[in-house]
Amino acid sequence: EQKTYTMIKPDGVRNGHVGEIVNRFERAGLKIERMELGMVTDEQAKANYAEHEGKPFYDGLISYITSGPVVKMVVSGDGAVAKCRSLMGATNPAEAAPGTIRGDFGLIMDENVIHGSDSPESAEREIGIFFA
Ligand code: GTP
Ligand code: MG
């Protein structure tokens, strides 16, 4: 069974979308393996978003993801990485299709409700960062 790392970001938790998002994962046949509410440390944020270091939005991204509680999850199932990304929708909520998590609950690029690993390799790395 493939595993992926997904995380409901501070705006998703603050705006009360946790239950609905978990529900969508379960309805899609994905299994919640681990789930924890808590803060992201500065160190975890920088490790998770290392690929974006130096980009204009990087500092804002790090301070946003550490700004309030998130829900960290390991989710498993057939094609879990791609399934999770397709449930999430496009990175920019303004371009995300209705029916996707970002399309339904997101407003702006900087606060886009949810994170999901972009490959099985990223998933393994990110699970190590958040569930060490
Ligand atoms: P994550 O699941 O959060 O990793 O999003 P993603 O894989 O869909 O996008 P990506 O990894 O490319 O970017 C990580 C996060 O940085 C995004 O979720 C956005 O919040 C933010 N981001 C990416 N590109 C831009 C940009 O051009 N401008 C701004 N303001 N934010 C961006
Ligand atoms: Mg990404």
Short mmCIF file of C-alpha atoms and ligand atoms in Angstrom, two decimals:
data_model
loop_
_atom_site.label_atom_id
_atom_site.label_comp_id
_atom_site.label_asym_id
_atom_site.label_seq_id
_atom_site.Cartn_x
_atom_site.Cartn_y
_atom_site.Cartn_z
CA GLU A 1 0.00 0.00 0.00
CA GLN A 2 1.33 3.42 -0.93
CA LYS A 3 1.59 6.04 1.80
CA THR A 4 1.45 9.81 1.54
CA TYR A 5 1.91 12.70 3.94
CA THR A 6 -0.85 15.28 4.06
CA MET A 7 -1.39 18.21 6.37
CA ILE A 8 -4.39 20.46 6.94
CA LYS A 9 -2.78 23.92 7.07
CA PRO A 10 -3.48 26.58 9.75
CA ASP A 11 -6.31 28.23 7.75
CA GLY A 12 -8.02 24.86 7.19
CA VAL A 13 -7.99 24.13 10.92
CA ARG A 14 -8.93 27.70 11.92
CA ASN A 15 -11.84 27.79 9.48
CA GLY A 16 -13.24 24.46 10.67
CA HIS A 17 -12.67 22.19 7.68
CA VAL A 18 -10.94 19.27 9.44
CA GLY A 19 -13.94 16.92 9.60
CA GLU A 20 -14.99 17.49 5.99
CA ILE A 21 -11.46 16.96 4.67
CA VAL A 22 -10.97 13.71 6.62
CA ASN A 23 -14.40 12.61 5.40
CA ARG A 24 -13.37 13.18 1.76
CA PHE A 25 -10.22 11.08 2.21
CA GLU A 26 -12.20 8.23 3.75
CA ARG A 27 -14.92 8.39 1.10
CA ALA A 28 -12.19 8.14 -1.57
CA GLY A 29 -11.10 4.83 -0.03
CA LEU A 30 -7.96 6.17 1.63
CA LYS A 31 -7.06 5.00 5.11
CA ILE A 32 -5.89 7.31 7.91
CA GLU A 33 -2.77 5.64 9.35
CA ARG A 34 -1.68 8.43 11.69
CA MET A 35 -3.21 11.76 12.65
CA GLU A 36 -2.05 14.46 15.02
CA LEU A 37 -3.05 18.04 15.78
CA GLY A 38 -0.14 20.28 16.65
CA MET A 39 2.25 23.04 15.66
CA VAL A 40 4.90 22.79 12.94
CA THR A 41 8.35 23.79 14.22
CA ASP A 42 10.50 26.22 12.28
CA GLU A 43 12.94 23.37 11.62
CA GLN A 44 10.20 21.09 10.23
CA ALA A 45 8.83 23.90 8.04
CA LYS A 46 12.24 24.60 6.53
CA ALA A 47 12.93 20.91 5.92
CA ASN A 48 9.52 20.38 4.30
CA TYR A 49 9.82 23.42 2.01
CA ALA A 50 13.61 23.27 1.31
CA GLU A 51 12.90 23.22 -2.46
CA HIS A 52 11.44 26.75 -2.22
CA GLU A 53 14.29 28.38 -0.28
CA GLY A 54 15.26 31.71 -1.85
CA LYS A 55 11.94 32.21 -3.67
CA PRO A 56 10.07 35.47 -2.98
CA PHE A 57 7.23 33.73 -1.13
CA TYR A 58 9.50 31.51 1.02
CA ASP A 59 9.65 33.60 4.23
CA GLY A 60 5.88 34.11 4.18
CA LEU A 61 5.33 30.40 3.59
CA ILE A 62 7.47 29.43 6.60
CA SER A 63 5.85 31.94 8.94
CA TYR A 64 2.36 30.97 7.76
CA ILE A 65 2.79 27.20 8.19
CA THR A 66 4.15 27.75 11.73
CA SER A 67 1.42 30.28 12.67
CA GLY A 68 -1.14 27.94 14.23
CA PRO A 69 -2.11 24.31 14.74
CA VAL A 70 -2.20 21.97 11.74
CA VAL A 71 -3.45 18.40 11.34
CA LYS A 72 -0.61 16.08 10.28
CA MET A 73 -1.64 12.81 8.65
CA VAL A 74 -0.20 9.71 7.07
CA VAL A 75 -2.73 8.36 4.60
CA SER A 76 -2.47 5.06 2.74
CA GLY A 77 -4.13 3.33 -0.17
CA ASP A 78 -3.78 2.39 -3.80
CA GLY A 79 -2.13 5.37 -5.54
CA ALA A 80 -2.42 7.41 -2.34
CA VAL A 81 -0.05 10.18 -3.50
CA ALA A 82 -1.94 10.97 -6.71
CA LYS A 83 -5.37 10.41 -5.14
CA CYS A 84 -4.58 12.86 -2.38
CA ARG A 85 -3.25 15.48 -4.84
CA SER A 86 -6.37 15.12 -6.97
CA LEU A 87 -8.68 15.55 -3.95
CA MET A 88 -6.66 18.69 -3.02
CA GLY A 89 -6.93 20.42 -6.41
CA ALA A 90 -4.62 23.02 -7.97
CA THR A 91 -2.11 24.92 -5.79
CA ASN A 92 -3.85 28.25 -6.42
CA PRO A 93 -7.39 28.09 -4.97
CA ALA A 94 -8.52 30.58 -7.63
CA GLU A 95 -7.69 27.94 -10.26
CA ALA A 96 -8.74 24.85 -8.29
CA ALA A 97 -11.85 23.07 -9.61
CA PRO A 98 -15.08 23.10 -7.60
CA GLY A 99 -15.36 19.82 -5.71
CA THR A 100 -11.67 19.86 -4.79
CA ILE A 101 -10.58 20.79 -1.26
CA ARG A 102 -8.75 23.94 -2.34
CA GLY A 103 -11.51 24.84 -4.80
CA ASP A 104 -14.19 24.58 -2.13
CA PHE A 105 -12.37 25.94 0.96
CA GLY A 106 -9.41 28.01 -0.28
CA LEU A 107 -9.27 31.68 -1.11
CA ILE A 108 -5.66 32.66 -1.75
CA MET A 109 -2.38 31.06 -2.89
CA ASP A 110 -0.61 31.84 0.41
CA GLU A 111 -3.28 30.07 2.49
CA ASN A 112 -4.42 27.10 0.47
CA VAL A 113 -5.92 24.80 3.12
CA ILE A 114 -3.91 21.63 2.65
CA HIS A 115 -0.52 20.16 1.80
CA GLY A 116 0.11 16.81 0.12
CA SER A 117 3.36 15.09 -0.87
CA ASP A 118 4.11 15.37 -4.61
CA SER A 119 5.74 11.91 -5.05
CA PRO A 120 6.25 8.65 -3.12
CA GLU A 121 9.86 9.79 -2.46
CA SER A 122 8.67 13.13 -1.02
CA ALA A 123 6.11 11.23 1.05
CA GLU A 124 8.77 9.10 2.66
CA ARG A 125 10.93 12.15 3.38
CA GLU A 126 8.02 14.18 4.79
CA ILE A 127 6.71 11.35 6.99
CA GLY A 128 10.23 11.27 8.47
CA ILE A 129 10.12 15.01 9.15
CA PHE A 130 6.71 15.06 10.83
CA PHE A 131 6.49 11.61 12.43
CA ALA A 132 10.11 11.00 13.41
P1 GTP B 1 2.09 22.08 -1.02
O1 GTP B 1 1.22 20.87 -0.95
O2 GTP B 1 1.85 23.07 0.07
O3 GTP B 1 3.56 21.70 -1.17
O4 GTP B 1 1.63 22.84 -2.35
P2 GTP B 1 1.93 22.42 -3.85
O5 GTP B 1 2.78 21.18 -3.92
O6 GTP B 1 0.64 22.41 -4.58
O7 GTP B 1 2.77 23.66 -4.33
P3 GTP B 1 4.34 23.94 -4.18
O8 GTP B 1 5.03 22.83 -3.47
O9 GTP B 1 4.85 24.35 -5.51
O10 GTP B 1 4.35 25.25 -3.25
C1 GTP B 1 4.28 25.14 -1.84
C2 GTP B 1 3.40 26.24 -1.31
O11 GTP B 1 4.03 27.50 -1.55
C3 GTP B 1 2.05 26.34 -2.01
O12 GTP B 1 1.09 25.55 -1.37
C4 GTP B 1 1.72 27.82 -1.92
O13 GTP B 1 1.06 28.15 -0.71
C5 GTP B 1 3.08 28.47 -1.91
N1 GTP B 1 3.42 28.96 -3.25
C6 GTP B 1 3.88 28.25 -4.32
N2 GTP B 1 4.09 29.03 -5.38
C7 GTP B 1 3.76 30.29 -4.97
C8 GTP B 1 3.75 31.57 -5.62
O14 GTP B 1 4.12 31.70 -6.80
N3 GTP B 1 3.33 32.63 -4.86
C9 GTP B 1 2.95 32.49 -3.57
N4 GTP B 1 2.55 33.59 -2.91
N5 GTP B 1 2.93 31.31 -2.94
C10 GTP B 1 3.33 30.23 -3.62
MG MG B 2 4.59 20.93 -2.81
#
